[in-house]
């Protein structure tokens, strides 16, 4: 069971992602803008962060820049969740510091399996 922070301003996308994480036994923390996302990452130290690219107050590249500049937070994997699909977008986002990329639209059947490789092994051990 992992604690996963979702930074996403679209309410429908937030609802879908948090529903899927919860259905697979993880817990979801929600931030609807980039500044709140960075603040929650600092206070809650989640196991993984999912971050939209286009966000109010601080965009996805700004979020990952702040997280990766902080020695206390830089080890937390941060995946960008975005519909940006132009040639070069994926490379630009990975160059900004994201550890991985999940494409929108979110595929409910594959979403959680797609992010689990980025979770620390300890949180995947089932509770006995
Ligand atoms: Mn957005």
mmCIF file with all atom_site columns, C-alpha atoms and ligand atoms in Angstrom:
data_model
loop_
_atom_site.group_PDB
_atom_site.id
_atom_site.type_symbol
_atom_site.label_atom_id
_atom_site.label_alt_id
_atom_site.label_comp_id
_atom_site.label_asym_id
_atom_site.label_entity_id
_atom_site.label_seq_id
_atom_site.pdbx_PDB_ins_code
_atom_site.Cartn_x
_atom_site.Cartn_y
_atom_site.Cartn_z
_atom_site.occupancy
_atom_site.B_iso_or_equiv
_atom_site.pdbx_formal_charge
_atom_site.auth_seq_id
_atom_site.auth_comp_id
_atom_site.auth_asym_id
_atom_site.auth_atom_id
_atom_site.pdbx_PDB_model_num
ATOM   1   C  CA  . UNK A 1 1   ? 0.000   0.000  0.000   1.00 0.00 ? 1   UNK A CA  1
ATOM   2   C  CA  . UNK A 1 2   ? 1.510   3.297  -1.101  1.00 0.00 ? 2   UNK A CA  1
ATOM   3   C  CA  . UNK A 1 3   ? 0.716   6.926  -0.287  1.00 0.00 ? 3   UNK A CA  1
ATOM   4   C  CA  . UNK A 1 4   ? 0.439   8.734  -3.597  1.00 0.00 ? 4   UNK A CA  1
ATOM   5   C  CA  . UNK A 1 5   ? 0.114   12.486 -4.108  1.00 0.00 ? 5   UNK A CA  1
ATOM   6   C  CA  . UNK A 1 6   ? -1.897  13.562 -7.159  1.00 0.00 ? 6   UNK A CA  1
ATOM   7   C  CA  . UNK A 1 7   ? -1.400  17.121 -8.431  1.00 0.00 ? 7   UNK A CA  1
ATOM   8   C  CA  . UNK A 1 8   ? -4.134  17.738 -11.001 1.00 0.00 ? 8   UNK A CA  1
ATOM   9   C  CA  . UNK A 1 9   ? -6.468  20.688 -11.638 1.00 0.00 ? 9   UNK A CA  1
ATOM   10  C  CA  . UNK A 1 10  ? -9.085  18.824 -13.688 1.00 0.00 ? 10  UNK A CA  1
ATOM   11  C  CA  . UNK A 1 11  ? -11.725 17.498 -11.256 1.00 0.00 ? 11  UNK A CA  1
ATOM   12  C  CA  . UNK A 1 12  ? -12.748 14.559 -13.471 1.00 0.00 ? 12  UNK A CA  1
ATOM   13  C  CA  . UNK A 1 13  ? -9.154  13.397 -13.928 1.00 0.00 ? 13  UNK A CA  1
ATOM   14  C  CA  . UNK A 1 14  ? -8.499  13.800 -10.201 1.00 0.00 ? 14  UNK A CA  1
ATOM   15  C  CA  . UNK A 1 15  ? -11.590 11.772 -9.348  1.00 0.00 ? 15  UNK A CA  1
ATOM   16  C  CA  . UNK A 1 16  ? -10.679 8.975  -11.774 1.00 0.00 ? 16  UNK A CA  1
ATOM   17  C  CA  . UNK A 1 17  ? -7.059  8.697  -10.610 1.00 0.00 ? 17  UNK A CA  1
ATOM   18  C  CA  . UNK A 1 18  ? -7.891  8.813  -6.916  1.00 0.00 ? 18  UNK A CA  1
ATOM   19  C  CA  . UNK A 1 19  ? -10.682 6.252  -7.428  1.00 0.00 ? 19  UNK A CA  1
ATOM   20  C  CA  . UNK A 1 20  ? -8.336  3.845  -9.240  1.00 0.00 ? 20  UNK A CA  1
ATOM   21  C  CA  . UNK A 1 21  ? -5.542  4.192  -6.665  1.00 0.00 ? 21  UNK A CA  1
ATOM   22  C  CA  . UNK A 1 22  ? -7.963  3.579  -3.807  1.00 0.00 ? 22  UNK A CA  1
ATOM   23  C  CA  . UNK A 1 23  ? -9.545  0.609  -5.603  1.00 0.00 ? 23  UNK A CA  1
ATOM   24  C  CA  . UNK A 1 24  ? -6.089  -0.992 -5.843  1.00 0.00 ? 24  UNK A CA  1
ATOM   25  C  CA  . UNK A 1 25  ? -5.385  -0.476 -2.135  1.00 0.00 ? 25  UNK A CA  1
ATOM   26  C  CA  . UNK A 1 26  ? -3.283  2.684  -2.260  1.00 0.00 ? 26  UNK A CA  1
ATOM   27  C  CA  . UNK A 1 27  ? -4.113  5.975  -0.577  1.00 0.00 ? 27  UNK A CA  1
ATOM   28  C  CA  . UNK A 1 28  ? -4.418  9.233  -2.506  1.00 0.00 ? 28  UNK A CA  1
ATOM   29  C  CA  . UNK A 1 29  ? -3.544  12.765 -1.418  1.00 0.00 ? 29  UNK A CA  1
ATOM   30  C  CA  . UNK A 1 30  ? -4.979  15.481 -3.671  1.00 0.00 ? 30  UNK A CA  1
ATOM   31  C  CA  . UNK A 1 31  ? -3.673  18.910 -4.665  1.00 0.00 ? 31  UNK A CA  1
ATOM   32  C  CA  . UNK A 1 32  ? -5.426  21.029 -7.299  1.00 0.00 ? 32  UNK A CA  1
ATOM   33  C  CA  . UNK A 1 33  ? -2.570  23.454 -8.049  1.00 0.00 ? 33  UNK A CA  1
ATOM   34  C  CA  . UNK A 1 34  ? 1.198   23.251 -8.241  1.00 0.00 ? 34  UNK A CA  1
ATOM   35  C  CA  . UNK A 1 35  ? 2.044   25.313 -5.158  1.00 0.00 ? 35  UNK A CA  1
ATOM   36  C  CA  . UNK A 1 36  ? -0.287  23.266 -2.974  1.00 0.00 ? 36  UNK A CA  1
ATOM   37  C  CA  . UNK A 1 37  ? 1.245   20.124 -4.477  1.00 0.00 ? 37  UNK A CA  1
ATOM   38  C  CA  . UNK A 1 38  ? 4.779   21.117 -3.483  1.00 0.00 ? 38  UNK A CA  1
ATOM   39  C  CA  . UNK A 1 39  ? 3.555   22.062 0.013   1.00 0.00 ? 39  UNK A CA  1
ATOM   40  C  CA  . UNK A 1 40  ? 1.806   18.695 0.451   1.00 0.00 ? 40  UNK A CA  1
ATOM   41  C  CA  . UNK A 1 41  ? 4.903   16.848 -0.803  1.00 0.00 ? 41  UNK A CA  1
ATOM   42  C  CA  . UNK A 1 42  ? 6.936   18.631 1.902   1.00 0.00 ? 42  UNK A CA  1
ATOM   43  C  CA  . UNK A 1 43  ? 4.490   17.948 4.711   1.00 0.00 ? 43  UNK A CA  1
ATOM   44  C  CA  . UNK A 1 44  ? 3.375   14.427 3.779   1.00 0.00 ? 44  UNK A CA  1
ATOM   45  C  CA  . UNK A 1 45  ? 6.430   12.834 2.087   1.00 0.00 ? 45  UNK A CA  1
ATOM   46  C  CA  . UNK A 1 46  ? 4.385   10.569 -0.233  1.00 0.00 ? 46  UNK A CA  1
ATOM   47  C  CA  . UNK A 1 47  ? 5.859   7.414  -1.818  1.00 0.00 ? 47  UNK A CA  1
ATOM   48  C  CA  . UNK A 1 48  ? 5.091   8.644  -5.347  1.00 0.00 ? 48  UNK A CA  1
ATOM   49  C  CA  . UNK A 1 49  ? 3.810   11.826 -6.991  1.00 0.00 ? 49  UNK A CA  1
ATOM   50  C  CA  . UNK A 1 50  ? 1.609   12.042 -10.098 1.00 0.00 ? 50  UNK A CA  1
ATOM   51  C  CA  . UNK A 1 51  ? 1.643   15.515 -11.636 1.00 0.00 ? 51  UNK A CA  1
ATOM   52  C  CA  . UNK A 1 52  ? -0.293  17.125 -14.478 1.00 0.00 ? 52  UNK A CA  1
ATOM   53  C  CA  . UNK A 1 53  ? 1.745   19.320 -16.871 1.00 0.00 ? 53  UNK A CA  1
ATOM   54  C  CA  . UNK A 1 54  ? -0.672  22.276 -17.083 1.00 0.00 ? 54  UNK A CA  1
ATOM   55  C  CA  . UNK A 1 55  ? -1.511  23.512 -13.599 1.00 0.00 ? 55  UNK A CA  1
ATOM   56  C  CA  . UNK A 1 56  ? -2.518  26.838 -12.054 1.00 0.00 ? 56  UNK A CA  1
ATOM   57  C  CA  . UNK A 1 57  ? -0.055  28.804 -9.848  1.00 0.00 ? 57  UNK A CA  1
ATOM   58  C  CA  . UNK A 1 58  ? 2.938   26.584 -10.711 1.00 0.00 ? 58  UNK A CA  1
ATOM   59  C  CA  . UNK A 1 59  ? 3.055   24.305 -13.764 1.00 0.00 ? 59  UNK A CA  1
ATOM   60  C  CA  . UNK A 1 60  ? 4.303   20.726 -13.825 1.00 0.00 ? 60  UNK A CA  1
ATOM   61  C  CA  . UNK A 1 61  ? 7.856   21.641 -14.821 1.00 0.00 ? 61  UNK A CA  1
ATOM   62  C  CA  . UNK A 1 62  ? 7.958   24.194 -11.991 1.00 0.00 ? 62  UNK A CA  1
ATOM   63  C  CA  . UNK A 1 63  ? 6.691   21.581 -9.533  1.00 0.00 ? 63  UNK A CA  1
ATOM   64  C  CA  . UNK A 1 64  ? 9.239   18.953 -10.511 1.00 0.00 ? 64  UNK A CA  1
ATOM   65  C  CA  . UNK A 1 65  ? 11.998  21.605 -10.529 1.00 0.00 ? 65  UNK A CA  1
ATOM   66  C  CA  . UNK A 1 66  ? 11.247  22.504 -6.898  1.00 0.00 ? 66  UNK A CA  1
ATOM   67  C  CA  . UNK A 1 67  ? 10.918  18.876 -5.797  1.00 0.00 ? 67  UNK A CA  1
ATOM   68  C  CA  . UNK A 1 68  ? 14.169  17.781 -7.446  1.00 0.00 ? 68  UNK A CA  1
ATOM   69  C  CA  . UNK A 1 69  ? 16.030  20.817 -6.024  1.00 0.00 ? 69  UNK A CA  1
ATOM   70  C  CA  . UNK A 1 70  ? 15.116  19.746 -2.472  1.00 0.00 ? 70  UNK A CA  1
ATOM   71  C  CA  . UNK A 1 71  ? 17.473  17.113 -1.016  1.00 0.00 ? 71  UNK A CA  1
ATOM   72  C  CA  . UNK A 1 72  ? 14.682  15.886 1.283   1.00 0.00 ? 72  UNK A CA  1
ATOM   73  C  CA  . UNK A 1 73  ? 12.283  15.279 -1.608  1.00 0.00 ? 73  UNK A CA  1
ATOM   74  C  CA  . UNK A 1 74  ? 14.353  14.508 -4.678  1.00 0.00 ? 74  UNK A CA  1
ATOM   75  C  CA  . UNK A 1 75  ? 14.251  10.725 -4.185  1.00 0.00 ? 75  UNK A CA  1
ATOM   76  C  CA  . UNK A 1 76  ? 10.446  10.638 -4.484  1.00 0.00 ? 76  UNK A CA  1
ATOM   77  C  CA  . UNK A 1 77  ? 9.528   9.456  -8.003  1.00 0.00 ? 77  UNK A CA  1
ATOM   78  C  CA  . UNK A 1 78  ? 7.474   12.059 -9.896  1.00 0.00 ? 78  UNK A CA  1
ATOM   79  C  CA  . UNK A 1 79  ? 5.494   10.940 -12.954 1.00 0.00 ? 79  UNK A CA  1
ATOM   80  C  CA  . UNK A 1 80  ? 3.940   13.443 -15.335 1.00 0.00 ? 80  UNK A CA  1
ATOM   81  C  CA  . UNK A 1 81  ? 0.380   12.577 -16.398 1.00 0.00 ? 81  UNK A CA  1
ATOM   82  C  CA  . UNK A 1 82  ? -0.388  14.457 -19.571 1.00 0.00 ? 82  UNK A CA  1
ATOM   83  C  CA  . UNK A 1 83  ? -2.072  14.468 -22.947 1.00 0.00 ? 83  UNK A CA  1
ATOM   84  C  CA  . UNK A 1 84  ? 0.925   16.324 -24.431 1.00 0.00 ? 84  UNK A CA  1
ATOM   85  C  CA  . UNK A 1 85  ? 1.860   14.008 -27.248 1.00 0.00 ? 85  UNK A CA  1
ATOM   86  C  CA  . UNK A 1 86  ? 3.710   16.146 -29.760 1.00 0.00 ? 86  UNK A CA  1
ATOM   87  C  CA  . UNK A 1 87  ? 7.093   14.966 -30.924 1.00 0.00 ? 87  UNK A CA  1
ATOM   88  C  CA  . UNK A 1 88  ? 9.575   16.085 -28.294 1.00 0.00 ? 88  UNK A CA  1
ATOM   89  C  CA  . UNK A 1 89  ? 7.066   16.648 -25.463 1.00 0.00 ? 89  UNK A CA  1
ATOM   90  C  CA  . UNK A 1 90  ? 8.007   13.445 -23.686 1.00 0.00 ? 90  UNK A CA  1
ATOM   91  C  CA  . UNK A 1 91  ? 11.728  14.221 -23.935 1.00 0.00 ? 91  UNK A CA  1
ATOM   92  C  CA  . UNK A 1 92  ? 11.185  17.816 -22.773 1.00 0.00 ? 92  UNK A CA  1
ATOM   93  C  CA  . UNK A 1 93  ? 9.238   16.646 -19.711 1.00 0.00 ? 93  UNK A CA  1
ATOM   94  C  CA  . UNK A 1 94  ? 11.788  13.973 -18.806 1.00 0.00 ? 94  UNK A CA  1
ATOM   95  C  CA  . UNK A 1 95  ? 14.552  16.580 -19.234 1.00 0.00 ? 95  UNK A CA  1
ATOM   96  C  CA  . UNK A 1 96  ? 12.664  18.844 -16.781 1.00 0.00 ? 96  UNK A CA  1
ATOM   97  C  CA  . UNK A 1 97  ? 13.177  16.185 -14.104 1.00 0.00 ? 97  UNK A CA  1
ATOM   98  C  CA  . UNK A 1 98  ? 10.173  13.880 -14.276 1.00 0.00 ? 98  UNK A CA  1
ATOM   99  C  CA  . UNK A 1 99  ? 11.045  10.226 -13.635 1.00 0.00 ? 99  UNK A CA  1
ATOM   100 C  CA  . UNK A 1 100 ? 8.383   8.872  -15.968 1.00 0.00 ? 100 UNK A CA  1
ATOM   101 C  CA  . UNK A 1 101 ? 5.393   9.608  -18.141 1.00 0.00 ? 101 UNK A CA  1
ATOM   102 C  CA  . UNK A 1 102 ? 1.792   8.393  -18.128 1.00 0.00 ? 102 UNK A CA  1
ATOM   103 C  CA  . UNK A 1 103 ? -0.320  9.364  -21.128 1.00 0.00 ? 103 UNK A CA  1
ATOM   104 C  CA  . UNK A 1 104 ? -3.845  10.781 -20.933 1.00 0.00 ? 104 UNK A CA  1
ATOM   105 C  CA  . UNK A 1 105 ? -6.514  9.707  -21.508 1.00 0.00 ? 105 UNK A CA  1
ATOM   106 C  CA  . UNK A 1 106 ? -6.048  7.512  -18.460 1.00 0.00 ? 106 UNK A CA  1
ATOM   107 C  CA  . UNK A 1 107 ? -6.629  3.831  -19.232 1.00 0.00 ? 107 UNK A CA  1
ATOM   108 C  CA  . UNK A 1 108 ? -8.395  2.454  -16.127 1.00 0.00 ? 108 UNK A CA  1
ATOM   109 C  CA  . UNK A 1 109 ? -7.216  -1.113 -16.818 1.00 0.00 ? 109 UNK A CA  1
ATOM   110 C  CA  . UNK A 1 110 ? -3.532  -0.150 -17.020 1.00 0.00 ? 110 UNK A CA  1
ATOM   111 C  CA  . UNK A 1 111 ? -3.157  2.966  -14.892 1.00 0.00 ? 111 UNK A CA  1
ATOM   112 C  CA  . UNK A 1 112 ? -2.096  1.417  -11.564 1.00 0.00 ? 112 UNK A CA  1
ATOM   113 C  CA  . UNK A 1 113 ? 0.053   -1.297 -13.177 1.00 0.00 ? 113 UNK A CA  1
ATOM   114 C  CA  . UNK A 1 114 ? 1.825   1.469  -15.109 1.00 0.00 ? 114 UNK A CA  1
ATOM   115 C  CA  . UNK A 1 115 ? 2.920   3.333  -12.006 1.00 0.00 ? 115 UNK A CA  1
ATOM   116 C  CA  . UNK A 1 116 ? 3.727   0.418  -9.692  1.00 0.00 ? 116 UNK A CA  1
ATOM   117 C  CA  . UNK A 1 117 ? 7.229   -0.113 -11.190 1.00 0.00 ? 117 UNK A CA  1
ATOM   118 C  CA  . UNK A 1 118 ? 8.104   3.334  -9.773  1.00 0.00 ? 118 UNK A CA  1
ATOM   119 C  CA  . UNK A 1 119 ? 7.036   2.509  -6.202  1.00 0.00 ? 119 UNK A CA  1
ATOM   120 C  CA  . UNK A 1 120 ? 9.654   1.605  -3.614  1.00 0.00 ? 120 UNK A CA  1
ATOM   121 C  CA  . UNK A 1 121 ? 9.628   -2.208 -3.194  1.00 0.00 ? 121 UNK A CA  1
ATOM   122 C  CA  . UNK A 1 122 ? 8.722   -2.019 0.496   1.00 0.00 ? 122 UNK A CA  1
ATOM   123 C  CA  . UNK A 1 123 ? 5.305   -0.490 -0.123  1.00 0.00 ? 123 UNK A CA  1
ATOM   124 C  CA  . UNK A 1 124 ? 4.310   -3.273 -2.535  1.00 0.00 ? 124 UNK A CA  1
ATOM   125 C  CA  . UNK A 1 125 ? 4.595   -5.979 0.131   1.00 0.00 ? 125 UNK A CA  1
ATOM   126 C  CA  . UNK A 1 126 ? 1.003   -6.871 1.010   1.00 0.00 ? 126 UNK A CA  1
ATOM   127 C  CA  . UNK A 1 127 ? -0.095  -6.338 4.600   1.00 0.00 ? 127 UNK A CA  1
ATOM   128 C  CA  . UNK A 1 128 ? -0.393  -9.662 6.439   1.00 0.00 ? 128 UNK A CA  1
HETATM 129 MN MN1 . LIG B 2 .   ? -4.341  20.689 -16.105 1.00 0.00 ? 1   LIG B MN1 1
#
